[in-house]
Amino acid sequence: EIVMTQATATLSVSPGERATLSCRASQSVSSNLAWYQQKPGQAPRLLIYGASTRATGIPARFSGSGSGTDFTLTISSLLSEDSAVYYCQQYDYWPWTFGLGTKVEIK
Amino acid sequence: EVQLVESGGGSVQPGGSLRLSCAASGFTISNYWMHWVRQDPGKGLVWVSRIYSDGSDTSYADSVKGRFIISKDNAKNTLYLQMDSLRVEDTALYYCAREYDPVFDYWGQGTVVTISA
């Protein structure tokens, strides 16, 4: 089973600043990586798939990059509504696996 | 509008059973792989099971294999998860999710399952 590691548990960022979240896979997953956003009491919401493709309706301030084992989600200019937990997920090998998440807090 | 609404969660003793349902609207589940994913505070999001669009293919996480059965009723546009021989470690919020492209593009709001003596 592929282990997805999100090394930063909590990230505190000021409004308008850039937030950079990382995710590492225990072995290469090519570009088969997705990012999800989860707000309290809500279901996860798909943000990015294919490592860098924004899902329908996702604002351009969200971008993804990386391939192989190292991936990054960037929120270019943080808004208060971006306060959430962000999960990465690989879909290259079964079973699909998720990271434990990075909580983005607004300073 | 695509919607997934789970139901059937509850509190049972170890060894008990529950049947979760996920009613879909705004799309036809017969055209998609459908999944169950659970979330607990300690382990985050964990994939549980999936079923092919026509129901002919299923797979399970090792932790639930032999105890859980996924099924669907395409006529009712509803997904199910029969959970038997429940364990304390099955306690979680259970989501159903649609697979597309191939990621989870829509999720329900979840139903809580609590297993305790």
Coordinates of C-alpha atoms in Angstrom, one line a residue:
Chain A
E1 CA 0.0 0.0 0.0
I2 CA 1.3 3.5 -0.9
V3 CA 1.7 5.8 2.0
M4 CA 1.0 9.4 1.4
T5 CA 2.7 11.8 3.8
Q6 CA 1.7 15.4 4.5
A7 CA 4.4 16.4 6.8
T8 CA 2.9 19.7 7.9
A9 CA -0.1 19.1 10.2
T10 CA -1.0 22.8 10.5
L11 CA -0.1 25.8 8.5
S12 CA -0.9 29.3 9.7
V13 CA -1.0 31.9 6.9
S14 CA -2.1 35.5 6.8
P15 CA -4.8 36.6 4.4
G16 CA -3.4 37.5 1.0
E17 CA -0.3 35.5 1.6
R18 CA 0.7 32.4 -0.3
A19 CA 0.1 28.9 1.2
T20 CA 2.3 26.0 0.1
L21 CA 1.2 22.5 1.1
S22 CA 3.3 19.4 0.4
C23 CA 2.5 15.8 -0.1
R24 CA 5.0 12.9 -0.6
A25 CA 4.2 9.4 -1.9
S26 CA 6.2 6.3 -0.6
Q27 CA 6.7 5.4 -4.3
S28 CA 6.1 7.0 -7.6
V29 CA 2.4 7.6 -8.4
S30 CA 3.2 9.4 -11.7
S31 CA 0.7 12.3 -12.0
N32 CA -2.1 10.3 -10.5
L33 CA -2.7 12.6 -7.5
A34 CA -5.6 14.6 -6.3
W35 CA -6.2 17.3 -3.7
Y36 CA -9.3 17.7 -1.7
Q37 CA -10.5 20.5 0.6
Q38 CA -12.6 19.7 3.7
K39 CA -14.3 22.3 5.8
P40 CA -15.7 21.5 9.3
G41 CA -18.9 19.5 9.0
Q42 CA -18.7 19.2 5.2
A43 CA -17.7 16.5 2.8
P44 CA -14.4 16.6 1.0
R45 CA -14.4 18.7 -2.2
L46 CA -12.3 17.9 -5.2
L47 CA -9.8 20.7 -6.0
I48 CA -7.1 19.3 -8.2
Y49 CA -6.6 16.0 -10.2
G50 CA -3.9 14.8 -12.4
A51 CA -1.6 16.6 -10.0
S52 CA -2.2 20.0 -11.7
T53 CA -5.7 20.2 -13.3
R54 CA -8.3 22.2 -11.4
A55 CA -11.7 20.6 -11.0
T56 CA -14.8 22.4 -12.3
G57 CA -15.5 25.6 -10.5
I58 CA -12.3 25.8 -8.5
P59 CA -10.8 29.3 -8.4
A60 CA -7.5 30.0 -10.2
R61 CA -5.7 30.8 -6.9
F62 CA -5.5 27.0 -6.3
S63 CA -2.8 25.3 -8.3
G64 CA -1.1 22.0 -8.1
S65 CA 2.3 20.7 -9.2
G66 CA 4.6 17.8 -9.0
S67 CA 5.0 14.3 -10.3
G68 CA 6.4 11.0 -9.2
T69 CA 6.7 11.2 -5.4
D70 CA 6.6 14.9 -4.5
F71 CA 3.6 17.2 -5.0
T72 CA 2.6 20.7 -4.0
L73 CA -0.7 22.5 -3.6
T74 CA -0.4 26.3 -3.7
I75 CA -3.0 28.8 -2.7
S76 CA -1.6 32.0 -4.2
S77 CA -3.5 34.6 -2.2
L78 CA -5.2 33.1 0.8
L79 CA -8.8 34.1 1.6
S80 CA -10.5 33.5 5.0
E81 CA -12.8 31.0 3.2
D82 CA -9.8 28.8 2.4
S83 CA -9.5 27.8 6.1
A84 CA -9.9 24.0 5.9
V85 CA -8.1 20.7 5.9
Y86 CA -6.5 19.7 2.7
Y87 CA -5.9 16.1 1.7
C88 CA -3.8 14.6 -1.0
Q89 CA -4.8 11.2 -2.5
Q90 CA -3.1 8.9 -5.0
Y91 CA -5.0 6.9 -7.5
D92 CA -2.1 5.1 -9.2
Y93 CA -2.3 1.9 -7.2
W94 CA -5.0 0.0 -5.4
P95 CA -6.0 0.7 -2.8
W96 CA -6.2 4.4 -3.3
T97 CA -4.8 6.1 -0.3
F98 CA -5.0 9.5 1.3
G99 CA -2.6 11.6 3.3
L100 CA -3.6 12.6 6.9
G101 CA -4.2 16.2 5.8
T102 CA -2.8 19.7 6.4
K103 CA -5.0 22.2 8.3
V104 CA -4.7 25.7 6.9
E105 CA -5.4 28.3 9.5
I106 CA -5.8 32.0 8.9
K107 CA -3.5 34.1 11.1
Chain B
E1 CA -27.6 19.0 -9.4
V2 CA -25.7 16.0 -8.3
Q3 CA -26.5 14.9 -4.8
L4 CA -25.6 11.9 -2.6
V5 CA -27.4 11.3 0.6
E6 CA -26.3 8.6 3.0
S7 CA -28.4 7.0 5.7
G8 CA -28.5 4.0 8.0
G9 CA -25.7 4.8 10.4
G10 CA -26.1 4.3 14.1
S11 CA -24.7 2.8 17.3
V12 CA -24.3 -1.0 17.6
Q13 CA -22.4 -3.4 19.7
P14 CA -19.3 -5.2 18.5
G15 CA -20.4 -8.2 16.3
G16 CA -23.5 -6.4 15.2
S17 CA -24.6 -5.3 11.7
L18 CA -25.7 -2.2 9.9
R19 CA -26.8 -1.5 6.3
L20 CA -25.8 1.9 4.9
S21 CA -27.7 3.4 2.0
C22 CA -26.7 6.2 -0.4
A23 CA -29.4 7.7 -2.5
A24 CA -28.2 9.4 -5.6
S25 CA -29.9 12.2 -7.6
G26 CA -28.9 14.3 -10.5
F27 CA -27.1 11.5 -12.3
T28 CA -27.5 7.8 -12.9
I29 CA -25.3 5.5 -10.8
S30 CA -25.5 2.8 -13.5
N31 CA -22.9 4.9 -15.4
Y32 CA -20.3 5.2 -12.7
W33 CA -18.1 3.4 -10.3
M34 CA -19.3 4.1 -6.8
H35 CA -17.3 4.0 -3.6
W36 CA -17.5 4.0 0.2
V37 CA -14.9 6.0 2.0
R38 CA -14.7 6.3 5.8
Q39 CA -13.2 8.9 8.0
D40 CA -12.1 8.6 11.6
P41 CA -10.1 11.0 13.7
G42 CA -7.1 8.9 13.9
K43 CA -6.6 7.6 10.4
G44 CA -8.1 10.3 8.3
L45 CA -9.8 9.2 5.0
V46 CA -9.7 5.5 4.2
W47 CA -11.1 3.9 1.1
V48 CA -13.5 1.0 2.0
S49 CA -15.1 -0.5 -1.1
R50 CA -16.1 0.1 -4.7
I51 CA -18.5 -1.3 -7.2
Y52 CA -18.6 -1.2 -11.0
S53 CA -21.3 0.7 -12.9
D54 CA -23.3 -2.5 -13.7
G55 CA -22.5 -4.1 -10.3
S56 CA -20.4 -6.9 -11.9
D57 CA -17.1 -6.0 -10.1
T58 CA -16.5 -5.1 -6.5
S59 CA -13.4 -4.7 -4.3
Y60 CA -12.7 -4.1 -0.7
A61 CA -10.1 -2.9 1.7
D62 CA -8.3 -5.7 3.5
S63 CA -9.7 -4.4 6.8
V64 CA -13.3 -5.1 5.8
K65 CA -13.0 -8.0 3.3
G66 CA -15.3 -10.8 4.3
R67 CA -17.4 -8.6 6.6
F68 CA -18.7 -5.9 4.3
I69 CA -20.7 -6.2 1.1
I70 CA -21.2 -3.4 -1.4
S71 CA -24.2 -3.5 -3.7
K72 CA -26.4 -1.2 -5.8
D73 CA -29.9 -1.0 -7.0
N74 CA -29.7 0.9 -10.3
A75 CA -33.5 1.0 -10.6
K76 CA -33.6 2.9 -7.2
N77 CA -30.4 4.8 -8.0
T78 CA -29.1 3.7 -4.6
L79 CA -25.8 2.4 -3.3
Y80 CA -25.6 0.1 -0.3
L81 CA -23.0 -1.2 2.2
Q82 CA -23.9 -4.2 4.3
M83 CA -21.6 -4.3 7.3
D84 CA -21.5 -7.4 9.4
S85 CA -19.3 -8.6 12.3
L86 CA -18.7 -5.0 13.2
R87 CA -15.6 -4.0 15.2
V88 CA -14.8 -1.1 17.4
E89 CA -12.3 0.0 14.8
D90 CA -15.1 0.3 12.2
T91 CA -16.3 3.4 14.1
A92 CA -16.2 6.3 11.6
L93 CA -18.1 8.7 9.4
Y94 CA -19.0 6.8 6.2
Y95 CA -19.2 8.7 2.9
C96 CA -20.4 7.5 -0.4
A97 CA -18.6 9.0 -3.4
R98 CA -18.8 9.0 -7.2
E99 CA -15.8 8.2 -9.2
Y100 CA -15.1 10.2 -12.4
D101 CA -11.9 10.6 -14.4
P102 CA -10.9 8.7 -12.0
V103 CA -11.1 10.6 -8.8
F104 CA -13.9 11.2 -6.3
D105 CA -15.8 14.1 -7.8
Y106 CA -18.9 14.1 -5.6
W107 CA -19.3 13.0 -2.0
G108 CA -22.3 12.7 0.3
Q109 CA -22.4 14.4 3.7
G110 CA -21.8 11.1 5.5
T111 CA -23.4 8.9 8.1
V112 CA -22.0 8.1 11.5
V113 CA -21.3 4.6 12.6
T114 CA -20.4 3.9 16.2
I115 CA -19.4 0.5 17.5
S116 CA -19.1 0.2 21.2
A117 CA -20.1 -2.2 24.0

